[in-house]
mmCIF file of N, CA and C in Angstrom:
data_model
loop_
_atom_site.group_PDB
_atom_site.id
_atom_site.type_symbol
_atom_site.label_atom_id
_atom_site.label_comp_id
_atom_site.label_asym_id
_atom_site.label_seq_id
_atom_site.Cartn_x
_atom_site.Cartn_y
_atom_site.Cartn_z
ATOM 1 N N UNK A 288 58.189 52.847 27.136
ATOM 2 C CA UNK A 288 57.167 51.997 27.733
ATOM 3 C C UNK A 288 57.010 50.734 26.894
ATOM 4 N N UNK A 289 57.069 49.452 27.793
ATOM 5 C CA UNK A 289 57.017 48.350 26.720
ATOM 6 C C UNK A 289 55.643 47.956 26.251
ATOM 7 N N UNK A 290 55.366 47.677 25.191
ATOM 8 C CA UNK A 290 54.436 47.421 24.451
ATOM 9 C C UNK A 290 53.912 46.327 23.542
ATOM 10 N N UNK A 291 52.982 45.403 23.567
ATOM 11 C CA UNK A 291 53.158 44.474 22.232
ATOM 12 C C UNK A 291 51.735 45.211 21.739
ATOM 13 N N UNK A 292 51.307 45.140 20.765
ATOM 14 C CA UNK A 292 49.809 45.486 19.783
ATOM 15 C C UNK A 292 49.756 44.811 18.720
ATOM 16 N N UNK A 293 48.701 43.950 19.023
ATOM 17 C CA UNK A 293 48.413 43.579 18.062
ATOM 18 C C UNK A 293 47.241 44.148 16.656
ATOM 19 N N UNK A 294 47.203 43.752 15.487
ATOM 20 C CA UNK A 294 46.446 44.329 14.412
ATOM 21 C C UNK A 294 46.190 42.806 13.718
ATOM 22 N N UNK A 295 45.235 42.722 12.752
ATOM 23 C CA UNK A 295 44.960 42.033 11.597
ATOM 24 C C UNK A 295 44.011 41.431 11.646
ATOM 25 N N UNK A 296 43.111 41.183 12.895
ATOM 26 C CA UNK A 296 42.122 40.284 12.903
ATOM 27 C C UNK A 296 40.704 40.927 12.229
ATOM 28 N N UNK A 297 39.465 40.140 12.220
ATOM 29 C CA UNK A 297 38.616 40.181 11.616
ATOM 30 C C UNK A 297 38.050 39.528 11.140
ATOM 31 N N UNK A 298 36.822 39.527 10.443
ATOM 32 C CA UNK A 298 36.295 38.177 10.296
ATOM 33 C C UNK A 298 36.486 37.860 8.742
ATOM 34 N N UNK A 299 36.327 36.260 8.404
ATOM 35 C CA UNK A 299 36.998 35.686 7.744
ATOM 36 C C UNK A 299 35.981 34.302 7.069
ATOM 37 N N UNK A 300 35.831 34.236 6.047
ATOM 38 C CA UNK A 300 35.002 33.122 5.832
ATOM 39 C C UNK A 300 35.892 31.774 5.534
ATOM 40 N N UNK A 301 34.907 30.586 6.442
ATOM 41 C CA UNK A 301 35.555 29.174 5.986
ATOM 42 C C UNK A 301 36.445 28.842 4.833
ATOM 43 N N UNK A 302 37.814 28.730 5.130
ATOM 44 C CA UNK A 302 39.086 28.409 4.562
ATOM 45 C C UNK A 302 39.602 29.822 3.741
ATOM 46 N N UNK A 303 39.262 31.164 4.763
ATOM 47 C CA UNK A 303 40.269 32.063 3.649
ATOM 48 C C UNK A 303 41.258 32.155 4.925
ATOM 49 N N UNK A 304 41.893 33.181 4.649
ATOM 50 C CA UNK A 304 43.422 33.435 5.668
ATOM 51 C C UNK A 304 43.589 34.904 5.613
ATOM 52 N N UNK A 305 44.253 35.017 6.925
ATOM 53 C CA UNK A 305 44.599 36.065 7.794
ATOM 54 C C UNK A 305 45.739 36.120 8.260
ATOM 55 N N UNK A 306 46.081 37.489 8.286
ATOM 56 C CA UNK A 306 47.844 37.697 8.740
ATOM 57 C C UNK A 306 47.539 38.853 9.967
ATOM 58 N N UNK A 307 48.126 37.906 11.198
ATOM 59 C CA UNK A 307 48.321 38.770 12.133
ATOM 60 C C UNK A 307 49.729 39.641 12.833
ATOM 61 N N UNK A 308 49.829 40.876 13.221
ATOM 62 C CA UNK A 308 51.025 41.376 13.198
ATOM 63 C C UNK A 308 50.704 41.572 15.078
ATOM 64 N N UNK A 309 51.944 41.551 15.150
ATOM 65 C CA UNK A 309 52.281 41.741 16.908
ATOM 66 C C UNK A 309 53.682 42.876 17.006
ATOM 67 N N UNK A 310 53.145 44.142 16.804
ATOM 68 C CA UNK A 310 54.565 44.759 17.042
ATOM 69 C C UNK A 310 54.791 45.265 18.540
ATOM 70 N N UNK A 311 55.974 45.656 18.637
ATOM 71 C CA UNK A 311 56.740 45.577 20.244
ATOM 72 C C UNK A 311 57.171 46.882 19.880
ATOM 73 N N UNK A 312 57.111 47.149 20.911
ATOM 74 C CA UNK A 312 57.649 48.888 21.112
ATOM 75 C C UNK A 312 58.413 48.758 22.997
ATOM 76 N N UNK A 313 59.437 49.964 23.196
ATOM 77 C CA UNK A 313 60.262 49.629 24.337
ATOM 78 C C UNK A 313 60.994 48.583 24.746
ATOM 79 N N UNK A 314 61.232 47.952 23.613
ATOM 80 C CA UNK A 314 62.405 46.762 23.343
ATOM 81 C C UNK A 314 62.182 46.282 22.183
ATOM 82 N N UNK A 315 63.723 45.775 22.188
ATOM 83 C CA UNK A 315 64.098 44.825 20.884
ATOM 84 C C UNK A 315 63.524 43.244 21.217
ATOM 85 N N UNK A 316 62.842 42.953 20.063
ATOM 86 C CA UNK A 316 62.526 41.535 19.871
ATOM 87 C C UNK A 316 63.810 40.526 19.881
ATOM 88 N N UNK A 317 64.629 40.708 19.086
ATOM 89 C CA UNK A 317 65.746 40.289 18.660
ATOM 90 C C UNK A 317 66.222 38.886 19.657
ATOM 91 N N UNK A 318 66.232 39.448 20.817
ATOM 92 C CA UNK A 318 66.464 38.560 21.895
ATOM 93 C C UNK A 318 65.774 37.794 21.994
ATOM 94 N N UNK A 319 64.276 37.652 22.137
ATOM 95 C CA UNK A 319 63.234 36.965 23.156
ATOM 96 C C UNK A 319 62.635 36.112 21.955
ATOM 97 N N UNK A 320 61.620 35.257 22.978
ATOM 98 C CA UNK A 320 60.986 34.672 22.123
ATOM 99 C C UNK A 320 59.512 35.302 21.943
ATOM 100 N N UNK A 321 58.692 34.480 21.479
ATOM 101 C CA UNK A 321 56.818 35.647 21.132
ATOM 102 C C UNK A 321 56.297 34.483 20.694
ATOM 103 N N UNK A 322 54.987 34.117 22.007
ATOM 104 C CA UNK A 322 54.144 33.038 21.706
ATOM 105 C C UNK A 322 52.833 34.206 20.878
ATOM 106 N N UNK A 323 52.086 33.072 20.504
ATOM 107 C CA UNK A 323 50.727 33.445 19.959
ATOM 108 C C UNK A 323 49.560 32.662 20.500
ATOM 109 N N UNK A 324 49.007 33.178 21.385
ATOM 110 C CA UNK A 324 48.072 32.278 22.286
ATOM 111 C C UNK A 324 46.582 32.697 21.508
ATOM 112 N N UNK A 325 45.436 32.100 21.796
ATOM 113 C CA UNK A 325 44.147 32.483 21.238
ATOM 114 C C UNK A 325 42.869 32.190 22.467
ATOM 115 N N UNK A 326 42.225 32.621 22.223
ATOM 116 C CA UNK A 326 41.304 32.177 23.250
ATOM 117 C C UNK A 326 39.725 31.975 23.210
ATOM 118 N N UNK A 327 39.023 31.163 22.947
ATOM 119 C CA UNK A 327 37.314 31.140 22.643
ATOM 120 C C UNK A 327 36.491 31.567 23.786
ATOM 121 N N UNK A 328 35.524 32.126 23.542
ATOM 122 C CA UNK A 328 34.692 32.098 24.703
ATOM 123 C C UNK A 328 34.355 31.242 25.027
ATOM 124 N N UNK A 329 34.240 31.071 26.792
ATOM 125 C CA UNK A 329 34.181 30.056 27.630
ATOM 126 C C UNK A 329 35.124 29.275 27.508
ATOM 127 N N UNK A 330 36.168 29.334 26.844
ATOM 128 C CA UNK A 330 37.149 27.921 26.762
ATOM 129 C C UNK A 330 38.689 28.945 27.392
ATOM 130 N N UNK A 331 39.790 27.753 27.772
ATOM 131 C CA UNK A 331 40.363 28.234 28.298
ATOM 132 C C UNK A 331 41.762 28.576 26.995
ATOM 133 N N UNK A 332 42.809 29.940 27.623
ATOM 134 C CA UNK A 332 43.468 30.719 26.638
ATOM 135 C C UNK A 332 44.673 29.423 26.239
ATOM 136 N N UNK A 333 44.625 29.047 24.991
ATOM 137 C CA UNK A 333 45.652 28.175 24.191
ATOM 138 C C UNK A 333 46.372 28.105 23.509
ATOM 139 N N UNK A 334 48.215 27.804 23.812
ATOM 140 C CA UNK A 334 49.137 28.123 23.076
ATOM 141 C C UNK A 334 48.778 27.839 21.350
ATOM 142 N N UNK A 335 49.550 28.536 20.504
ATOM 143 C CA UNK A 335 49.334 27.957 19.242
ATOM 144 C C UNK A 335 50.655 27.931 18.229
ATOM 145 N N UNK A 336 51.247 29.279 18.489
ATOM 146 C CA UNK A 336 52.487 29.025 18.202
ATOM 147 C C UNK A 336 53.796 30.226 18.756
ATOM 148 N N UNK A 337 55.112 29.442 18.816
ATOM 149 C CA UNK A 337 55.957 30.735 19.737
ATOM 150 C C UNK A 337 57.258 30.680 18.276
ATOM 151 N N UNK A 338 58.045 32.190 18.867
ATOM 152 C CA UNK A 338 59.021 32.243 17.867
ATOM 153 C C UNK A 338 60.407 32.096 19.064
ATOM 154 N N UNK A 339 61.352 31.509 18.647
ATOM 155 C CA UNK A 339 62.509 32.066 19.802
ATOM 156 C C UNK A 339 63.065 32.887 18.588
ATOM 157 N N UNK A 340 64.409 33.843 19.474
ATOM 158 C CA UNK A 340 65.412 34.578 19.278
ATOM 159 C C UNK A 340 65.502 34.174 17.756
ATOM 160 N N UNK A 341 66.053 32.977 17.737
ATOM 161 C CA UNK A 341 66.453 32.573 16.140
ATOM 162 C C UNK A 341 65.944 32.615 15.505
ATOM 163 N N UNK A 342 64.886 32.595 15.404
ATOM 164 C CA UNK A 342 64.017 32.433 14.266
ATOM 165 C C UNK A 342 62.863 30.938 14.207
ATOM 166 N N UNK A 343 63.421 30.287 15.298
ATOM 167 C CA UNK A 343 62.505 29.323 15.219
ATOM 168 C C UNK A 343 61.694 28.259 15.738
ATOM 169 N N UNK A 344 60.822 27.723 15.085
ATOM 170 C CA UNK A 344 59.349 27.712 15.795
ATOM 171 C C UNK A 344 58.907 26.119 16.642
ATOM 172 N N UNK A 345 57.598 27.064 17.523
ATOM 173 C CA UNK A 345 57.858 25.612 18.592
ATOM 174 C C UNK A 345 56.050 25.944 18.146
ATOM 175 N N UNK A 346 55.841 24.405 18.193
ATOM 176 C CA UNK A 346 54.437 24.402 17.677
ATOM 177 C C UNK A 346 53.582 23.702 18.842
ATOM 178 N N UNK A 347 52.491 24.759 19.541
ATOM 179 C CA UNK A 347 51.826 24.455 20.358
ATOM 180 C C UNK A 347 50.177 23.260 20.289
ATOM 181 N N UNK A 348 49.925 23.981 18.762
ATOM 182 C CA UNK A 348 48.482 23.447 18.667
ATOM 183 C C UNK A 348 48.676 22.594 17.853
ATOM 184 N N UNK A 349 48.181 21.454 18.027
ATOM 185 C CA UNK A 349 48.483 20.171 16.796
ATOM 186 C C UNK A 349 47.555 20.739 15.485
ATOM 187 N N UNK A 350 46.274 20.931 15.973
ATOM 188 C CA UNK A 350 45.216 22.209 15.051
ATOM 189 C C UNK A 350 45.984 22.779 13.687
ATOM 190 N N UNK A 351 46.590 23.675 14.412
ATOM 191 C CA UNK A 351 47.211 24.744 13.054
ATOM 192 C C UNK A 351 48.598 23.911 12.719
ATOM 193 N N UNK A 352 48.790 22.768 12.505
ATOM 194 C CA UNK A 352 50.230 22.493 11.901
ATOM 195 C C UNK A 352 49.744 22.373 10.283
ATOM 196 N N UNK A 353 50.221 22.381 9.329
ATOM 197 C CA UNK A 353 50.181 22.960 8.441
ATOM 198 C C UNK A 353 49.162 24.296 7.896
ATOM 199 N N UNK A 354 48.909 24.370 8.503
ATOM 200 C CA UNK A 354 48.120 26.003 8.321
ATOM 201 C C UNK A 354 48.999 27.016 8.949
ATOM 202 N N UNK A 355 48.742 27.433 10.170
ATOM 203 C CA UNK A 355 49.268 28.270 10.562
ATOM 204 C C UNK A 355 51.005 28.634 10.513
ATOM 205 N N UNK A 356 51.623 29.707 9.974
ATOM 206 C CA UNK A 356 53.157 29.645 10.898
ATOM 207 C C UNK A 356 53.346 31.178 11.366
ATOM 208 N N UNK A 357 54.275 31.278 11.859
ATOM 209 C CA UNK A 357 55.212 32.293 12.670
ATOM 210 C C UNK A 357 56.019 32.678 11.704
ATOM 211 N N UNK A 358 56.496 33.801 11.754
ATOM 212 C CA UNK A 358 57.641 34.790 11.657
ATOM 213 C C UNK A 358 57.657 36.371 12.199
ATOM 214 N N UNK A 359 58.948 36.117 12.319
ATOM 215 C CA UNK A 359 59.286 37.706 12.972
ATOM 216 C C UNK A 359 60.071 38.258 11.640
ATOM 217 N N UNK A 360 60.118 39.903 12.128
ATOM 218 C CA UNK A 360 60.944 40.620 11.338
ATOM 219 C C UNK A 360 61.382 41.713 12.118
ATOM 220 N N UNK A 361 62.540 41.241 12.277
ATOM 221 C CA UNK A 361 63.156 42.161 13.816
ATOM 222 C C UNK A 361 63.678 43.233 12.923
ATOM 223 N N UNK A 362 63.616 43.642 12.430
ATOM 224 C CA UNK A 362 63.845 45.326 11.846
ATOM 225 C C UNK A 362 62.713 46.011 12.023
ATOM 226 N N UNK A 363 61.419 45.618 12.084
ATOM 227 C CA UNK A 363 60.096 45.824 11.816
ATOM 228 C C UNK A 363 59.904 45.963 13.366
ATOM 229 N N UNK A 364 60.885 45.055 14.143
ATOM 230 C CA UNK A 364 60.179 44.580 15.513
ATOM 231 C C UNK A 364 58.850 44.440 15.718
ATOM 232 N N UNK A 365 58.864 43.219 14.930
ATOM 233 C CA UNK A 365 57.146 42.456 15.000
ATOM 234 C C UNK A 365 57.237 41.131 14.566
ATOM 235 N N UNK A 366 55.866 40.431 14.880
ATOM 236 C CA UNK A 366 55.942 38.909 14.658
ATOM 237 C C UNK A 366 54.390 39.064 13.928
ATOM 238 N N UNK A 367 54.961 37.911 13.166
ATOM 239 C CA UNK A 367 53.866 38.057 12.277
ATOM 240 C C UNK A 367 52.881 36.222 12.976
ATOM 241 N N UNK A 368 51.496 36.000 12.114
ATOM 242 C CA UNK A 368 51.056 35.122 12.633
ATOM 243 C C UNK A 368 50.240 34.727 11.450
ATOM 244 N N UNK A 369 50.963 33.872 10.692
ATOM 245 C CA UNK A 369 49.700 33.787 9.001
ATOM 246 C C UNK A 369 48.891 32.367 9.304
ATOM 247 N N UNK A 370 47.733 32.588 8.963
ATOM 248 C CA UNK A 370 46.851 31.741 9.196
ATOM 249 C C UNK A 370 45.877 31.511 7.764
ATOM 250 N N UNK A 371 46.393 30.317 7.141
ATOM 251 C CA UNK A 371 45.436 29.754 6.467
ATOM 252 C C UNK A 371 44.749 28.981 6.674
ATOM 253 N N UNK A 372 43.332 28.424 5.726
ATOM 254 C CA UNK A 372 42.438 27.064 5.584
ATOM 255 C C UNK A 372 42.036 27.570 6.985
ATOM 256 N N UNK A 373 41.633 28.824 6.926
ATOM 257 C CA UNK A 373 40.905 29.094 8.465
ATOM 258 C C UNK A 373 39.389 27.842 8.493
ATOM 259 N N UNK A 374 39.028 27.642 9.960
ATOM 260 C CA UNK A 374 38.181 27.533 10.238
ATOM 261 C C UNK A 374 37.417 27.917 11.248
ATOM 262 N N UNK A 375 35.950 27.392 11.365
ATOM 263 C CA UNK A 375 35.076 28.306 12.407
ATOM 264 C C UNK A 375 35.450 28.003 13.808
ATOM 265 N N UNK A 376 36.475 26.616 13.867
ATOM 266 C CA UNK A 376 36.976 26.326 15.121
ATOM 267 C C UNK A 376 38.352 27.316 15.737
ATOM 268 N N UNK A 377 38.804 28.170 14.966
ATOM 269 C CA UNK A 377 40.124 28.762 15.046
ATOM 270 C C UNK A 377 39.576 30.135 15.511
ATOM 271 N N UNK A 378 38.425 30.656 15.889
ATOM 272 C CA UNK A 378 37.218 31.795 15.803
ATOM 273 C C UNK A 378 37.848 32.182 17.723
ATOM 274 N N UNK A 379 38.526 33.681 17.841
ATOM 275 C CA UNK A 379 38.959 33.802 19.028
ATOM 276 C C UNK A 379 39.739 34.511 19.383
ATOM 277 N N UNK A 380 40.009 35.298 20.491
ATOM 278 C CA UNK A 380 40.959 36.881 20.677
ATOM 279 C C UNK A 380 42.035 36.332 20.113
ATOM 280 N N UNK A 381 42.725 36.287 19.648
ATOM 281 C CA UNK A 381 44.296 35.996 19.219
ATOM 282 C C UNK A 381 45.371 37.292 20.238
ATOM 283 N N UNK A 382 46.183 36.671 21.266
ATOM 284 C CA UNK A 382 47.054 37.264 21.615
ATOM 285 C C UNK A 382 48.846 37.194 21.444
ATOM 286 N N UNK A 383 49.453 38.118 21.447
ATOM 287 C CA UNK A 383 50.985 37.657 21.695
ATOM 288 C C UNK A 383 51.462 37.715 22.447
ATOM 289 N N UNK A 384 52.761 37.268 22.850
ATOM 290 C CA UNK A 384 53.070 37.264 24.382
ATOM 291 C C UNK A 384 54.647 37.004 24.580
ATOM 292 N N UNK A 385 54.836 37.911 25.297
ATOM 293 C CA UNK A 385 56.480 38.051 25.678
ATOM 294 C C UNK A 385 57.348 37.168 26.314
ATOM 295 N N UNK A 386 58.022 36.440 26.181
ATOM 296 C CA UNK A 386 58.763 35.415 27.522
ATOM 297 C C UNK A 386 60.163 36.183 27.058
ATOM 298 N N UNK A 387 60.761 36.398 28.551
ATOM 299 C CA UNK A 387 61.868 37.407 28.285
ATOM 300 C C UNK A 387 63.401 36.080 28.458
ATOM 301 N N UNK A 388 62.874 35.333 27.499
ATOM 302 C CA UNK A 388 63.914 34.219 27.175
ATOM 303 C C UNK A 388 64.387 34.197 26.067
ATOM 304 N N UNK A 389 65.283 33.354 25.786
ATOM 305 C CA UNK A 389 65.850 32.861 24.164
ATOM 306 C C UNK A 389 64.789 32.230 23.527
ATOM 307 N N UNK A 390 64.434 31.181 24.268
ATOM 308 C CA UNK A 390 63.616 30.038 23.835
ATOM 309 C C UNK A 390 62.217 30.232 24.131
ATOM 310 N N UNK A 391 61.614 29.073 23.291
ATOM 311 C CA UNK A 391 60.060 29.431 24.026
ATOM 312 C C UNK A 391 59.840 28.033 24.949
ATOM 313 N N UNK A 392 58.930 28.338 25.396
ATOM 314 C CA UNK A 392 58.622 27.391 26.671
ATOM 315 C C UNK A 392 58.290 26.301 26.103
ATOM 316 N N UNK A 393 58.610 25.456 26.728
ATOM 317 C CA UNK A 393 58.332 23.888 26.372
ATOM 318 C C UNK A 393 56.235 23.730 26.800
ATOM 319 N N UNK A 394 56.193 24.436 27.820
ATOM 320 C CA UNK A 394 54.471 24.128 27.908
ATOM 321 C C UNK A 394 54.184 25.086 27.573
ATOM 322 N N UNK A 395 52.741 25.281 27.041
ATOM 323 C CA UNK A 395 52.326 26.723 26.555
ATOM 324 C C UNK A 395 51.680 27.183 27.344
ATOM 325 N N UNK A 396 52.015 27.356 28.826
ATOM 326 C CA UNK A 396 51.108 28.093 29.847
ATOM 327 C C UNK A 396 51.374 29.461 29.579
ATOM 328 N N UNK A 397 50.150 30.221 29.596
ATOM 329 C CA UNK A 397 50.319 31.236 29.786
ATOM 330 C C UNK A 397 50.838 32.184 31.138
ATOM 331 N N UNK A 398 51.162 31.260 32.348
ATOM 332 C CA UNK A 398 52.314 31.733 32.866
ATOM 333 C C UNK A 398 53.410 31.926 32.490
ATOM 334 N N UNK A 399 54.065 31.386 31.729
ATOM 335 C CA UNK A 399 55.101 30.769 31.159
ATOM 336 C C UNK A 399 55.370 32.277 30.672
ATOM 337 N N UNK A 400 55.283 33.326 30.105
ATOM 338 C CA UNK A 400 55.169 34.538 29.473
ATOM 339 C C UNK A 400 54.999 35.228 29.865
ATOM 340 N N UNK A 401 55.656 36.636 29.954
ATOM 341 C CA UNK A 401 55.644 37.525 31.044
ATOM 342 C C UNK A 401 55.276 39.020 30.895
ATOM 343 N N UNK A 402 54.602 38.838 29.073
ATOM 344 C CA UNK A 402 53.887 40.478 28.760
ATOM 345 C C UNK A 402 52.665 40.188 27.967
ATOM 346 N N UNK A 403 51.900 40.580 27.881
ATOM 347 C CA UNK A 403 50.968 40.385 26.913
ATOM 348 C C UNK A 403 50.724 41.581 26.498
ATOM 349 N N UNK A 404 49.845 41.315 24.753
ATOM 350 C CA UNK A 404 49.320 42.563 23.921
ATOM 351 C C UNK A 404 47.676 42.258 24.341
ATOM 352 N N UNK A 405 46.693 43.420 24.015
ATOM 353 C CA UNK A 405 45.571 43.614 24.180
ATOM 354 C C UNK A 405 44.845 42.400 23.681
ATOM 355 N N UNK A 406 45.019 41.911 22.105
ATOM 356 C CA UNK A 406 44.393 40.963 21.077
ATOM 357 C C UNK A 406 43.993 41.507 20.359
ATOM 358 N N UNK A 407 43.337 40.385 19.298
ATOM 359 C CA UNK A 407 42.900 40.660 18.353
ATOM 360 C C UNK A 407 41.766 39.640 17.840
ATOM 361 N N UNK A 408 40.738 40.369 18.002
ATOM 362 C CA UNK A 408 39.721 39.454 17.255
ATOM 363 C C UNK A 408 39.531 38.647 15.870
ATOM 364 N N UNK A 409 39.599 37.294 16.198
ATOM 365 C CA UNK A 409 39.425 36.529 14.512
ATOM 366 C C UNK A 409 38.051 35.673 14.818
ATOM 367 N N UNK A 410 37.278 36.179 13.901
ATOM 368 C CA UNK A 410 36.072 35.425 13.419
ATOM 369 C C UNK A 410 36.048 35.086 12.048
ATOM 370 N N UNK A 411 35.869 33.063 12.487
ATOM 371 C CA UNK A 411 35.570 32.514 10.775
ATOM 372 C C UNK A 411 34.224 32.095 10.911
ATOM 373 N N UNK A 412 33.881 32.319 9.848
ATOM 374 C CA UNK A 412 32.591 31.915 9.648
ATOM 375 C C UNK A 412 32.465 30.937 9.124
ATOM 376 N N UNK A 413 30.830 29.824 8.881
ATOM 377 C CA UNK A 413 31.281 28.873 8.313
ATOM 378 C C UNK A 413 30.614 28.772 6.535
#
């Protein structure tokens, strides 16, 4: 049965950091790519960052560019999601998400992706 789950969230005070894990079960990562979308209440769900096949990264949120990055560890079959210099604006389900491509999508719609994991709650405080 295919699966993504995510773990790591929690709350977090102004500028510490958090590592989120997205593991996959009923397939190999190896192939695909794995966005990391987030979402605030009342606001709508927003790419932030994807991994392709190779290893590498397409950056959705102008927000997390030097803070946030991606990696996978396809032995592990999981993607990781490290997030430093958190802030109270970054506060939001954190999801991952399957596109059963090489690449990741040029827009970060969440159409664009064709599995999702449950989430994971990140609260920063300020």
């Amino acid at each position: 049965q295919l699966q993504l789950v995510e773990s790591g969230g929690g709350l977090v005070q102004y500028g510490g950091s958090l590592t989120l894990s997205c593991a996959a079960s009923g397939f190999t990562l190896d192939d695909y790519a794995i966005g990391w979308f987030r979402q605030a209440p009342g606001k709508e769900r927003e790419g932030v960052l994807c991994s392709n096949s190779a290893g590498g990264t397409t950056t959705y949120a102008d927000s997390v560019k030097g803070r946030f990055t991606i990696a996978r560890d396809n032995a592990k079959n999981t993607v990781y999601l490290q997030m430093n210099s958190l802030k109270p604006e970054d506060t939001g389900r954190y999801y991952c998400a399957l596109d059963w491509g090489f690449g990741c999508p040029v827009v970060a719609a969440p159409y664009e992706f064709d599995y999702w994991g449950q989430g994971t709650q990140v609260t920063v405080s300020s």
